[in-house]
C-alpha cells in the first residue's frame, strides 16, 4: 500500500493561491512541493522503487495539475537546499522540470538549449560515475523518450527560420552543438555499449542472466539505471533513425530485442507502443508488409484489450493517438499487400469501421486513391526531421517540411508502382493456370510488356528480411512453365473454434 503524504490531498494554502494570482515566481516553493521533493529524495536514497513510482506517476501529475497547470515548477535552485544540494537529484529534478515545461508551455530557445545541457550533465553522470540508484522503468523510459522528442522538437523549431529574431539566430550560431544529431546518437549508442545490454540479452538466452525476468531491476542491491537506459536506448535509436528516414539502420539497432516475446520493453505501455509503431513503420517503408501487418495486428489487439486499464494514466491520450495512427498504417499495408488472414477478427472489424470505405477506394489506384494514400500516410507517419543546421548566409526560409515531403514522395512513388500490379493480381486470383498470350490479351499489352509486368510483380511482392533472406509478401504467387502461368494461392487458415467461442459469449450475455 502506498504511503499517502499531505502534499497529495492538501488544499492550496493562501500563499499558493497568491503565487498563482501574481504570476510565476521561480523561487517560490509551496509547502506541498517541498514535501514532495523531500520525500522523493528520501525514497531515491533508500532505493524504494515502489514509492518512487507512485510519486513520479501520481503525485507529480497531481501537483502539476493543481499548482502548475500553465506555469513551470519552482526552479532547481529554490529546492536544492531541501535535498542537501545533491547533484544527481537536482539533475533528475531539472529533467522533470523541462519535461513539464514542454508538455504545458512553449519552451524558449534558451530553455531548449538549457535542457540539452541538463541531459548532457545527467547522462555523463550515468555513463562515467557509479550511480547507486534504482529508478522505475517508467521514468527511465520517459527519459529516453523525452530526450528523442526534444531533439525532434528542436530540429523542427530550428528549421522554421523565416520569422526568427536576430537574437535567436545569434543563439543558434553560438550554441551550434546543442541537439546536434551526432551528439544525440552518440549518447544513445554510448548507453547501449556501456551497459553491455546486448551481451546481457545474449547471456539471458543461455540462462546466465535474469534481466527480463526481473524487469531490469537489480534485487541484489545494485543499480538498474545504466542497464535499463541502455535497453531503452535501442528503441530510442530505432526512433531517431526513423525520423531521419534510415529504416534499415533503425531496425538493425533493435535486433538484440526479440519483439516476438514479452520483454522489458513491454513493461511500460509507452515503450511497447513506440517500439511496435516505429518497427512496423520501418518495415512498411522497406516493403516488408507481412511483418508490419503482423506486428500492428498484435499491438492493436493488445491496446483493444487493455486500454481501459490506462484511462487514468498521463499517457492515455498518447496511447489513443498511436492506436489511431497504427490503424491508418495497417490500412495502408493491407491495401498494398492484401493479407487479411494475418489480422485478428476484432482488429479487422475495427479497421473496417474506421477505413473500410477508404480501403475499397485505395484498391482502384486512381487519382482519388492516391489522395487517400497521401492523407493516411501524412496522418500516421513520424514527424521527420532535417538534422543539419541552416545556412545563415542564405536568405532565411522554412525547411521544416522538407524531410516529410521527401518521405511522402518516396512512399507515393512506391504506391504508383503498385498500380499495374493490382490488375495482374485481379486476374491471377481468378485463374489457376492461364497462358501468357491470353493474359496479355486481357490486360491489353503485348507479351514482352506482360513479362516485364510479371517480373515487376515478383520484385514488388518480395523483400529482404533482417537476416538477408528474400521473403514473399504475396497472397497470390505464380511460376511460368512453357508460356503457361501457374498460380499458387496461399489459403487462409479458418479458425472455426475462435468463431464459435465468440458466438457462445454473445449468446451468454444476451
CSV table of C-alpha atoms in Angstrom, one decimal:
chain,number,residue,atom,x,y,z
A,1,UNK,CA,0.0,0.0,0.0
A,2,UNK,CA,1.4,3.4,-1.0
A,3,UNK,CA,2.0,5.9,1.8
A,4,UNK,CA,-0.2,8.9,1.4
A,5,UNK,CA,1.5,12.2,2.0
A,6,UNK,CA,-0.1,15.5,2.8
A,7,UNK,CA,1.0,17.1,-0.5
A,8,UNK,CA,-1.4,14.9,-2.4
A,9,UNK,CA,-4.6,15.9,-0.7
A,10,UNK,CA,-3.7,19.1,1.0
A,11,UNK,CA,-5.8,22.1,-0.1
A,12,UNK,CA,-3.9,25.1,-1.6
A,13,UNK,CA,-2.7,27.5,1.0
A,14,UNK,CA,-3.2,31.2,0.8
A,15,UNK,CA,0.4,31.7,-0.3
A,16,UNK,CA,0.0,29.1,-3.1
A,17,UNK,CA,-3.1,30.8,-4.4
A,18,UNK,CA,-1.4,34.2,-4.2
A,19,UNK,CA,1.6,32.7,-6.1
A,20,UNK,CA,-0.7,31.7,-9.0
A,21,UNK,CA,-2.6,35.1,-9.0
A,22,UNK,CA,0.6,37.2,-9.1
A,23,UNK,CA,2.2,35.1,-11.8
A,24,UNK,CA,5.2,32.7,-11.8
A,25,UNK,CA,7.9,33.2,-9.2
A,26,UNK,CA,10.7,30.6,-9.8
A,27,UNK,CA,11.9,30.9,-6.2
A,28,UNK,CA,8.6,30.3,-4.5
A,29,UNK,CA,8.3,26.7,-3.2
A,30,UNK,CA,4.8,25.8,-1.9
A,31,UNK,CA,4.7,23.5,1.2
A,32,UNK,CA,3.3,20.6,-0.9
A,33,UNK,CA,6.2,20.9,-3.4
A,34,UNK,CA,8.8,21.0,-0.6
A,35,UNK,CA,7.2,17.9,1.0
A,36,UNK,CA,7.1,16.1,-2.5
A,37,UNK,CA,10.8,16.9,-3.1
A,38,UNK,CA,12.0,15.8,0.3
A,39,UNK,CA,10.1,12.5,0.2
A,40,UNK,CA,11.2,11.8,-3.4
A,41,UNK,CA,14.8,12.4,-2.5
A,42,UNK,CA,14.5,10.1,0.5
A,43,UNK,CA,12.9,7.3,-1.5
A,44,UNK,CA,15.6,7.6,-4.2
A,45,UNK,CA,18.3,7.3,-1.5
A,46,UNK,CA,16.5,4.3,0.0
A,47,UNK,CA,16.0,2.7,-3.4
A,48,UNK,CA,12.3,2.3,-2.7
A,49,UNK,CA,11.2,1.8,-6.3
A,50,UNK,CA,7.5,1.3,-5.5
A,51,UNK,CA,7.2,4.7,-3.7
A,52,UNK,CA,9.3,6.5,-6.3
A,53,UNK,CA,7.0,5.2,-9.0
A,54,UNK,CA,3.9,6.3,-7.0
A,55,UNK,CA,5.3,9.8,-6.5
A,56,UNK,CA,6.6,10.0,-10.1
A,57,UNK,CA,3.4,8.7,-11.8
A,58,UNK,CA,0.7,10.1,-9.5
A,59,UNK,CA,1.9,12.8,-7.1
A,60,UNK,CA,3.9,14.7,-9.7
A,61,UNK,CA,0.9,14.7,-12.1
A,62,UNK,CA,-1.5,15.7,-9.3
A,63,UNK,CA,0.7,18.7,-8.2
A,64,UNK,CA,1.3,19.7,-11.8
A,65,UNK,CA,-2.4,19.8,-12.5
A,66,UNK,CA,-3.3,21.6,-9.2
A,67,UNK,CA,-0.4,24.2,-9.0
A,68,UNK,CA,1.5,24.4,-12.3
A,69,UNK,CA,-1.2,24.0,-15.0
A,70,UNK,CA,0.3,26.9,-17.0
A,71,UNK,CA,3.5,27.7,-15.2
A,72,UNK,CA,6.8,25.9,-14.7
A,73,UNK,CA,7.7,24.1,-11.4
A,74,UNK,CA,9.9,26.0,-8.9
A,75,UNK,CA,13.5,26.4,-10.1
A,76,UNK,CA,16.1,23.8,-9.1
A,77,UNK,CA,17.9,26.4,-7.1
A,78,UNK,CA,14.8,27.0,-5.0
A,79,UNK,CA,14.5,23.3,-4.0
A,80,UNK,CA,18.2,22.3,-3.9
A,81,UNK,CA,18.8,23.1,-0.2
A,82,UNK,CA,15.9,20.8,0.7
A,83,UNK,CA,17.8,17.8,-0.8
A,84,UNK,CA,21.3,18.5,0.5
A,85,UNK,CA,22.2,20.2,-2.8
A,86,UNK,CA,22.5,16.6,-4.2
A,87,UNK,CA,23.8,16.9,-7.7
A,88,UNK,CA,22.2,13.8,-9.2
A,89,UNK,CA,18.8,14.5,-7.6
A,90,UNK,CA,19.0,18.1,-8.9
A,91,UNK,CA,19.7,16.8,-12.4
A,92,UNK,CA,16.7,14.5,-12.2
A,93,UNK,CA,14.5,17.3,-10.9
A,94,UNK,CA,15.5,19.5,-13.8
A,95,UNK,CA,14.8,16.7,-16.2
A,96,UNK,CA,11.2,16.5,-14.9
A,97,UNK,CA,11.1,20.3,-14.8
A,98,UNK,CA,11.9,20.6,-18.5
A,99,UNK,CA,9.5,17.8,-19.4
A,100,UNK,CA,6.7,19.5,-17.6
A,101,UNK,CA,7.6,22.8,-19.4
A,102,UNK,CA,7.5,21.1,-22.9
A,103,UNK,CA,4.2,19.4,-22.0
A,104,UNK,CA,2.4,22.5,-20.7
A,105,UNK,CA,4.1,25.6,-22.3
A,106,UNK,CA,6.2,26.6,-25.3
A,107,UNK,CA,9.9,26.5,-24.4
A,108,UNK,CA,12.1,29.4,-25.5
A,109,UNK,CA,15.3,28.7,-27.5
A,110,UNK,CA,17.4,29.3,-24.3
A,111,UNK,CA,15.3,26.8,-22.4
A,112,UNK,CA,15.7,24.2,-25.2
A,113,UNK,CA,19.5,24.7,-25.0
A,114,UNK,CA,19.4,24.5,-21.2
A,115,UNK,CA,17.5,21.2,-21.4
A,116,UNK,CA,20.2,19.8,-23.7
A,117,UNK,CA,22.9,20.9,-21.3
A,118,UNK,CA,21.0,19.2,-18.4
A,119,UNK,CA,20.7,15.9,-20.4
A,120,UNK,CA,24.4,16.1,-21.2
A,121,UNK,CA,25.2,16.5,-17.5
A,122,UNK,CA,22.8,13.8,-16.3
A,123,UNK,CA,24.0,11.3,-19.0
A,124,UNK,CA,27.7,12.0,-18.2
A,125,UNK,CA,27.0,11.1,-14.6
A,126,UNK,CA,25.2,7.8,-15.5
A,127,UNK,CA,27.9,6.9,-18.1
A,128,UNK,CA,31.1,7.8,-16.1
A,129,UNK,CA,30.3,7.6,-12.4
A,130,UNK,CA,28.9,4.9,-10.1
A,131,UNK,CA,25.2,5.6,-9.9
A,132,UNK,CA,23.8,3.9,-6.8
A,133,UNK,CA,20.1,4.3,-7.6
A,134,UNK,CA,17.1,2.2,-8.7
A,135,UNK,CA,14.6,4.1,-10.7
A,136,UNK,CA,11.2,2.9,-12.1
A,137,UNK,CA,11.3,1.7,-15.7
A,138,UNK,CA,8.5,4.2,-16.5
A,139,UNK,CA,10.9,7.1,-15.5
A,140,UNK,CA,13.8,5.6,-17.4
A,141,UNK,CA,11.7,5.1,-20.5
A,142,UNK,CA,10.3,8.6,-20.2
A,143,UNK,CA,13.9,9.9,-20.0
A,144,UNK,CA,14.9,8.3,-23.3
A,145,UNK,CA,11.5,9.1,-25.0
A,146,UNK,CA,11.7,12.8,-23.9
A,147,UNK,CA,15.3,13.1,-25.0
A,148,UNK,CA,14.4,12.0,-28.5
A,149,UNK,CA,11.2,14.1,-28.5
A,150,UNK,CA,13.1,17.2,-27.6
A,151,UNK,CA,15.7,16.5,-30.3
A,152,UNK,CA,12.9,16.2,-32.8
A,153,UNK,CA,11.2,19.3,-31.5
A,154,UNK,CA,14.4,21.3,-31.7
A,155,UNK,CA,15.1,20.3,-35.3
A,156,UNK,CA,11.5,21.3,-36.3
A,157,UNK,CA,11.9,24.6,-34.4
A,158,UNK,CA,15.3,25.4,-35.9
A,159,UNK,CA,14.0,24.6,-39.4
A,160,UNK,CA,11.4,27.4,-39.2
A,161,UNK,CA,13.9,30.2,-40.0
A,162,UNK,CA,11.6,32.7,-41.6
A,163,UNK,CA,10.5,34.6,-38.5
A,164,UNK,CA,13.5,34.1,-36.3
A,165,UNK,CA,14.7,37.2,-34.4
A,166,UNK,CA,18.3,38.4,-34.6
A,167,UNK,CA,18.7,37.3,-31.0
A,168,UNK,CA,17.5,33.8,-31.8
A,169,UNK,CA,19.8,33.5,-34.8
A,170,UNK,CA,22.8,34.7,-32.7
A,171,UNK,CA,21.9,32.0,-30.1
A,172,UNK,CA,21.7,29.3,-32.7
A,173,UNK,CA,25.1,30.3,-34.1
A,174,UNK,CA,26.6,30.4,-30.6
A,175,UNK,CA,25.2,27.0,-29.4
A,176,UNK,CA,25.6,25.2,-32.7
A,177,UNK,CA,26.3,21.9,-30.8
A,178,UNK,CA,23.0,21.9,-28.9
A,179,UNK,CA,20.9,18.9,-30.0
A,180,UNK,CA,23.4,18.0,-32.6
A,181,UNK,CA,22.4,14.8,-34.3
A,182,UNK,CA,25.7,13.1,-33.7
A,183,UNK,CA,25.6,14.1,-30.1
A,184,UNK,CA,22.1,12.5,-29.7
A,185,UNK,CA,23.1,9.3,-31.5
A,186,UNK,CA,26.4,9.1,-29.6
A,187,UNK,CA,24.6,9.3,-26.2
A,188,UNK,CA,22.1,6.6,-27.1
A,189,UNK,CA,24.8,4.4,-28.6
A,190,UNK,CA,27.1,5.0,-25.5
A,191,UNK,CA,24.3,3.8,-23.2
A,192,UNK,CA,23.9,0.6,-25.3
A,193,UNK,CA,27.7,-0.1,-25.3
A,194,UNK,CA,28.5,1.0,-21.7
A,195,UNK,CA,25.6,-1.0,-20.2
A,196,UNK,CA,26.6,-4.2,-22.1
A,197,UNK,CA,22.9,-4.8,-22.6
A,198,UNK,CA,23.4,-6.7,-25.9
A,199,UNK,CA,25.7,-9.2,-24.1
A,200,UNK,CA,23.3,-9.4,-21.2
A,201,UNK,CA,20.4,-10.2,-23.5
A,202,UNK,CA,22.6,-12.9,-25.3
A,203,UNK,CA,23.5,-14.4,-21.9
A,204,UNK,CA,19.9,-14.4,-20.9
A,205,UNK,CA,19.1,-16.8,-23.8
A,206,UNK,CA,21.6,-19.2,-22.4
A,207,UNK,CA,20.1,-18.9,-18.9
A,208,UNK,CA,23.0,-17.0,-17.4
A,209,UNK,CA,21.1,-13.7,-16.8
A,210,UNK,CA,17.8,-12.7,-15.3
A,211,UNK,CA,17.3,-9.2,-17.0
A,212,UNK,CA,13.8,-9.8,-18.4
A,213,UNK,CA,12.6,-12.0,-15.5
A,214,UNK,CA,13.4,-9.1,-13.1
A,215,UNK,CA,12.1,-6.4,-15.5
A,216,UNK,CA,15.6,-5.0,-15.4
A,217,UNK,CA,15.6,-4.3,-11.7
A,218,UNK,CA,18.6,-5.3,-9.6
A,219,UNK,CA,17.4,-7.1,-6.5
A,220,UNK,CA,20.9,-7.7,-5.2
A,221,UNK,CA,21.2,-4.0,-4.1
A,222,UNK,CA,22.8,-2.7,-7.3
A,223,UNK,CA,21.5,-0.1,-9.8
A,224,UNK,CA,19.2,-0.7,-12.8
A,225,UNK,CA,19.7,2.8,-14.2
A,226,UNK,CA,22.5,2.2,-16.8
A,227,UNK,CA,21.3,-1.2,-17.9
A,228,UNK,CA,17.7,-0.2,-18.4
A,229,UNK,CA,18.7,3.1,-20.1
A,230,UNK,CA,20.9,1.0,-22.4
A,231,UNK,CA,18.0,-1.2,-23.2
A,232,UNK,CA,15.5,1.6,-23.9
A,233,UNK,CA,18.2,3.4,-25.9
A,234,UNK,CA,17.9,0.7,-28.6
A,235,UNK,CA,14.3,1.7,-29.0
A,236,UNK,CA,15.4,5.4,-29.0
A,237,UNK,CA,17.9,4.7,-31.8
A,238,UNK,CA,15.2,3.0,-33.9
A,239,UNK,CA,13.0,6.1,-33.4
A,240,UNK,CA,15.8,8.6,-34.3
A,241,UNK,CA,16.7,6.6,-37.4
A,242,UNK,CA,13.1,6.5,-38.5
A,243,UNK,CA,12.9,10.3,-38.1
A,244,UNK,CA,16.0,10.5,-40.3
A,245,UNK,CA,14.5,8.1,-42.9
A,246,UNK,CA,17.2,5.4,-42.3
A,247,UNK,CA,14.9,2.4,-41.7
A,248,UNK,CA,17.5,-0.3,-42.3
A,249,UNK,CA,19.8,1.1,-39.6
A,250,UNK,CA,16.9,1.7,-37.2
A,251,UNK,CA,15.8,-2.0,-37.4
A,252,UNK,CA,19.4,-3.1,-37.0
A,253,UNK,CA,19.6,-1.2,-33.7
A,254,UNK,CA,16.5,-3.0,-32.4
A,255,UNK,CA,17.8,-6.5,-33.4
A,256,UNK,CA,19.0,-7.5,-29.9
A,257,UNK,CA,15.4,-7.2,-28.6
A,258,UNK,CA,13.3,-10.2,-29.5
A,259,UNK,CA,9.9,-8.5,-30.1
A,260,UNK,CA,8.2,-11.8,-30.7
A,261,UNK,CA,8.5,-12.3,-26.9
A,262,UNK,CA,7.5,-10.3,-23.8
A,263,UNK,CA,10.4,-8.2,-22.6
A,264,UNK,CA,11.3,-5.2,-20.6
A,265,UNK,CA,10.0,-3.0,-23.5
A,266,UNK,CA,6.5,-4.4,-22.8
A,267,UNK,CA,6.7,-3.5,-19.1
A,268,UNK,CA,5.9,0.2,-20.0
A,269,UNK,CA,2.9,0.8,-22.3
A,270,UNK,CA,4.6,3.9,-23.9
A,271,UNK,CA,7.7,1.9,-24.7
A,272,UNK,CA,5.7,-1.1,-26.0
A,273,UNK,CA,3.7,1.2,-28.4
A,274,UNK,CA,6.7,3.2,-29.5
A,275,UNK,CA,8.7,0.1,-30.3
A,276,UNK,CA,6.0,-1.6,-32.4
A,277,UNK,CA,4.9,1.7,-34.1
A,278,UNK,CA,8.4,2.5,-35.3
A,279,UNK,CA,9.2,-1.1,-36.1
A,280,UNK,CA,6.1,-1.5,-38.1
A,281,UNK,CA,6.6,1.8,-39.9
A,282,UNK,CA,10.2,0.9,-40.8
A,283,UNK,CA,9.0,-2.4,-42.2
A,284,UNK,CA,6.3,-0.7,-44.2
A,285,UNK,CA,8.8,1.7,-45.8
A,286,UNK,CA,11.1,-1.3,-46.6
A,287,UNK,CA,8.2,-3.2,-48.3
A,288,UNK,CA,8.2,-5.9,-45.6
A,289,UNK,CA,4.4,-5.6,-45.4
A,290,UNK,CA,3.7,-9.0,-43.9
A,291,UNK,CA,6.0,-8.3,-40.9
A,292,UNK,CA,4.4,-4.8,-40.4
A,293,UNK,CA,0.8,-6.3,-40.6
A,294,UNK,CA,1.7,-9.0,-38.1
A,295,UNK,CA,3.1,-6.6,-35.5
A,296,UNK,CA,0.5,-3.9,-36.0
A,297,UNK,CA,-2.2,-6.5,-35.5
A,298,UNK,CA,-0.7,-7.8,-32.3
A,299,UNK,CA,-0.3,-4.3,-30.9
A,300,UNK,CA,-3.8,-3.1,-31.8
A,301,UNK,CA,-5.3,-6.2,-30.3
A,302,UNK,CA,-3.3,-5.6,-27.1
A,303,UNK,CA,-4.4,-2.0,-26.9
A,304,UNK,CA,-8.1,-3.0,-27.5
A,305,UNK,CA,-7.9,-5.5,-24.6
A,306,UNK,CA,-6.0,-3.3,-22.1
A,307,UNK,CA,-6.8,0.4,-22.9
A,308,UNK,CA,-9.4,0.6,-20.1
A,309,UNK,CA,-6.7,0.0,-17.5
A,310,UNK,CA,-4.7,3.1,-18.7
A,311,UNK,CA,-7.6,5.6,-18.6
A,312,UNK,CA,-6.1,7.5,-15.6
A,313,UNK,CA,-2.5,7.3,-17.0
A,314,UNK,CA,-0.8,10.5,-18.2
A,315,UNK,CA,0.0,8.5,-21.4
A,316,UNK,CA,-3.7,7.7,-22.2
A,317,UNK,CA,-4.1,10.4,-24.9
A,318,UNK,CA,-0.9,9.3,-26.5
A,319,UNK,CA,-2.0,5.7,-26.4
A,320,UNK,CA,-5.2,6.6,-28.2
A,321,UNK,CA,-3.4,8.7,-30.8
A,322,UNK,CA,-0.8,6.0,-31.6
A,323,UNK,CA,-3.7,3.5,-31.8
A,324,UNK,CA,-5.4,5.5,-34.5
A,325,UNK,CA,-2.2,6.0,-36.4
A,326,UNK,CA,-1.4,2.3,-36.4
A,327,UNK,CA,-4.9,1.6,-37.8
A,328,UNK,CA,-4.1,4.0,-40.6
A,329,UNK,CA,-0.8,2.3,-41.2
A,330,UNK,CA,-2.5,-1.1,-41.1
A,331,UNK,CA,-5.0,0.1,-43.7
A,332,UNK,CA,-2.1,1.2,-46.0
A,333,UNK,CA,-0.3,-2.2,-45.5
A,334,UNK,CA,-3.4,-4.2,-46.3
A,335,UNK,CA,-4.2,-2.1,-49.4
A,336,UNK,CA,-0.7,-2.6,-50.8
A,337,UNK,CA,-0.5,-6.2,-49.6
A,338,UNK,CA,-3.9,-7.8,-49.1
A,339,UNK,CA,-3.1,-10.3,-46.3
A,340,UNK,CA,-6.3,-10.1,-44.2
A,341,UNK,CA,-5.7,-13.7,-42.9
A,342,UNK,CA,-3.0,-12.2,-40.7
A,343,UNK,CA,-5.4,-9.9,-39.0
A,344,UNK,CA,-7.5,-10.9,-35.9
A,345,UNK,CA,-11.2,-10.6,-36.4
A,346,UNK,CA,-11.5,-8.0,-33.6
A,347,UNK,CA,-8.9,-5.8,-35.2
A,348,UNK,CA,-10.3,-6.4,-38.7
A,349,UNK,CA,-13.8,-5.3,-37.6
A,350,UNK,CA,-12.4,-2.1,-36.0
A,351,UNK,CA,-10.4,-1.5,-39.2
A,352,UNK,CA,-13.4,-1.9,-41.5
A,353,UNK,CA,-15.4,0.5,-39.3
A,354,UNK,CA,-12.6,3.2,-39.5
A,355,UNK,CA,-11.3,2.7,-43.0
A,356,UNK,CA,-13.4,0.1,-44.9
A,357,UNK,CA,-14.7,2.6,-47.4
A,358,UNK,CA,-11.3,4.2,-48.0
A,359,UNK,CA,-9.6,0.9,-48.4
A,360,UNK,CA,-12.1,-0.1,-51.1
A,361,UNK,CA,-11.2,3.2,-52.9
A,362,UNK,CA,-7.5,2.7,-52.4
A,363,UNK,CA,-7.7,-0.6,-54.4
A,364,UNK,CA,-8.6,1.3,-57.5
A,365,UNK,CA,-5.3,3.2,-57.8
A,366,UNK,CA,-6.8,6.2,-59.5
A,367,UNK,CA,-6.2,9.9,-58.5
A,368,UNK,CA,-8.7,9.6,-55.7
A,369,UNK,CA,-6.8,6.6,-54.3
A,370,UNK,CA,-3.5,8.4,-54.3
A,371,UNK,CA,-5.1,11.3,-52.3
A,372,UNK,CA,-6.2,8.8,-49.7
A,373,UNK,CA,-2.8,7.2,-49.5
A,374,UNK,CA,-1.3,10.7,-49.1
A,375,UNK,CA,-3.8,11.5,-46.4
A,376,UNK,CA,-3.3,8.4,-44.3
A,377,UNK,CA,0.5,8.5,-44.7
A,378,UNK,CA,0.6,12.2,-43.6
A,379,UNK,CA,-1.6,11.5,-40.6
A,380,UNK,CA,0.2,8.3,-39.4
A,381,UNK,CA,3.9,8.9,-40.2
A,382,UNK,CA,6.5,10.1,-37.7
A,383,UNK,CA,7.4,13.8,-37.7
A,384,UNK,CA,10.5,13.5,-40.0
A,385,UNK,CA,13.4,15.9,-39.4
A,386,UNK,CA,16.2,17.6,-41.2
A,387,UNK,CA,19.1,17.3,-38.7
A,388,UNK,CA,21.5,19.7,-40.4
A,389,UNK,CA,21.9,23.3,-39.2
A,390,UNK,CA,20.5,26.0,-41.5
A,391,UNK,CA,22.8,28.1,-43.7
A,392,UNK,CA,22.8,31.5,-42.0
A,393,UNK,CA,24.3,33.2,-45.1
A,394,UNK,CA,21.5,32.2,-47.4
A,395,UNK,CA,18.1,34.0,-47.3
A,396,UNK,CA,16.2,32.6,-44.3
A,397,UNK,CA,13.5,30.2,-45.3
A,398,UNK,CA,11.4,27.5,-43.6
A,399,UNK,CA,12.6,24.0,-44.3
A,400,UNK,CA,10.8,22.1,-41.6
A,401,UNK,CA,8.6,20.2,-44.1
A,402,UNK,CA,11.4,19.1,-46.4
A,403,UNK,CA,12.1,15.8,-44.8
A,404,UNK,CA,8.4,14.9,-44.6
A,405,UNK,CA,7.9,15.8,-48.3
A,406,UNK,CA,10.8,13.6,-49.4
A,407,UNK,CA,9.5,10.6,-47.5
A,408,UNK,CA,5.9,11.2,-48.8
A,409,UNK,CA,7.3,11.4,-52.3
A,410,UNK,CA,9.2,8.1,-52.0
A,411,UNK,CA,6.1,6.4,-50.5
A,412,UNK,CA,3.8,7.7,-53.2
A,413,UNK,CA,6.3,6.6,-55.9
A,414,UNK,CA,6.1,3.1,-54.4
A,415,UNK,CA,2.3,3.2,-54.4
A,416,UNK,CA,2.4,4.4,-58.1
A,417,UNK,CA,4.4,1.3,-59.0
A,418,UNK,CA,1.8,-0.9,-57.4
A,419,UNK,CA,-0.8,0.4,-59.9
A,420,UNK,CA,-0.1,-2.1,-62.7
A,421,UNK,CA,0.3,-4.9,-60.2
A,422,UNK,CA,-3.3,-4.6,-58.9
A,423,UNK,CA,-4.6,-5.6,-62.4
A,424,UNK,CA,-2.3,-8.6,-62.5
A,425,UNK,CA,-3.4,-9.7,-59.1
A,426,UNK,CA,-7.1,-9.5,-60.0
A,427,UNK,CA,-6.6,-11.9,-63.0
A,428,UNK,CA,-4.3,-14.3,-61.0
A,429,UNK,CA,-7.0,-14.6,-58.3
A,430,UNK,CA,-9.4,-15.9,-61.0
A,431,UNK,CA,-7.3,-18.5,-62.7
A,432,UNK,CA,-5.2,-21.4,-61.6
A,433,UNK,CA,-3.5,-21.6,-65.0
A,434,UNK,CA,-3.5,-19.1,-67.9
A,435,UNK,CA,-1.4,-18.7,-70.9
A,436,UNK,CA,0.9,-15.6,-71.3
A,437,UNK,CA,-0.9,-14.7,-74.6
A,438,UNK,CA,-4.4,-14.9,-73.0
A,439,UNK,CA,-3.4,-12.7,-70.0
A,440,UNK,CA,-1.6,-10.2,-72.3
A,441,UNK,CA,-4.8,-10.0,-74.3
A,442,UNK,CA,-6.9,-9.4,-71.2
A,443,UNK,CA,-4.5,-6.7,-69.9
A,444,UNK,CA,-4.3,-5.1,-73.4
A,445,UNK,CA,-0.5,-5.3,-73.6
A,446,UNK,CA,2.0,-7.3,-75.7
A,447,UNK,CA,3.8,-10.3,-74.3
A,448,UNK,CA,7.2,-8.7,-73.7
A,449,UNK,CA,5.4,-5.9,-71.7
A,450,UNK,CA,3.5,-8.6,-69.8
A,451,UNK,CA,6.7,-10.4,-68.9
A,452,UNK,CA,8.1,-7.1,-67.6
A,453,UNK,CA,4.9,-6.5,-65.5
A,454,UNK,CA,5.1,-10.1,-64.1
A,455,UNK,CA,8.8,-9.6,-63.2
A,456,UNK,CA,7.9,-6.3,-61.5
A,457,UNK,CA,5.1,-8.2,-59.6
A,458,UNK,CA,7.7,-10.7,-58.4
A,459,UNK,CA,10.1,-8.0,-57.4
A,460,UNK,CA,7.5,-5.9,-55.6
A,461,UNK,CA,5.9,-8.8,-53.7
A,462,UNK,CA,9.3,-9.9,-52.3
A,463,UNK,CA,11.5,-8.1,-49.8
A,464,UNK,CA,14.8,-8.8,-48.0
A,465,UNK,CA,14.3,-9.5,-44.3
A,466,UNK,CA,16.7,-8.6,-41.4
A,467,UNK,CA,18.7,-11.8,-41.9
A,468,UNK,CA,19.2,-11.0,-45.6
A,469,UNK,CA,16.8,-13.7,-46.8
A,470,UNK,CA,14.3,-13.0,-49.6
A,471,UNK,CA,10.7,-13.3,-48.2
A,472,UNK,CA,7.4,-13.2,-50.1
A,473,UNK,CA,4.6,-10.7,-49.2
A,474,UNK,CA,2.2,-12.1,-51.8
A,475,UNK,CA,-1.0,-13.8,-51.0
A,476,UNK,CA,-1.1,-14.9,-54.7
A,477,UNK,CA,2.1,-16.2,-56.3
A,478,UNK,CA,2.9,-17.9,-59.6
A,479,UNK,CA,5.5,-19.5,-61.8
A,480,UNK,CA,5.8,-19.7,-65.6
A,481,UNK,CA,6.4,-23.0,-67.4
A,482,UNK,CA,6.3,-23.2,-71.2
A,483,UNK,CA,4.4,-19.9,-71.6
A,484,UNK,CA,1.8,-21.1,-69.1
A,485,UNK,CA,1.3,-19.2,-65.8
A,486,UNK,CA,0.6,-21.5,-62.9
A,487,UNK,CA,-1.0,-19.7,-59.9
A,488,UNK,CA,-0.3,-20.6,-56.3
A,489,UNK,CA,-2.6,-19.0,-53.8
A,490,UNK,CA,-1.9,-19.2,-50.1
A,491,UNK,CA,-5.1,-20.4,-48.4
A,492,UNK,CA,-6.3,-18.7,-45.3
A,493,UNK,CA,-6.5,-20.9,-42.2
A,494,UNK,CA,-10.0,-20.7,-41.0
A,495,UNK,CA,-10.3,-20.5,-37.2
A,496,UNK,CA,-13.7,-22.1,-36.6
A,497,UNK,CA,-13.0,-22.6,-32.8
A,498,UNK,CA,-12.5,-18.8,-32.3
A,499,UNK,CA,-15.6,-18.0,-34.2
A,500,UNK,CA,-17.8,-20.4,-32.2
A,501,UNK,CA,-16.4,-19.2,-28.9
A,502,UNK,CA,-17.2,-15.6,-29.8
A,503,UNK,CA,-20.8,-16.6,-30.7
A,504,UNK,CA,-21.2,-18.5,-27.4
A,505,UNK,CA,-20.1,-15.5,-25.4
A,506,UNK,CA,-22.5,-13.2,-27.3
A,507,UNK,CA,-25.4,-15.6,-26.6
A,508,UNK,CA,-24.4,-16.0,-23.0
A,509,UNK,CA,-24.7,-12.2,-22.4
A,510,UNK,CA,-28.0,-11.7,-24.2
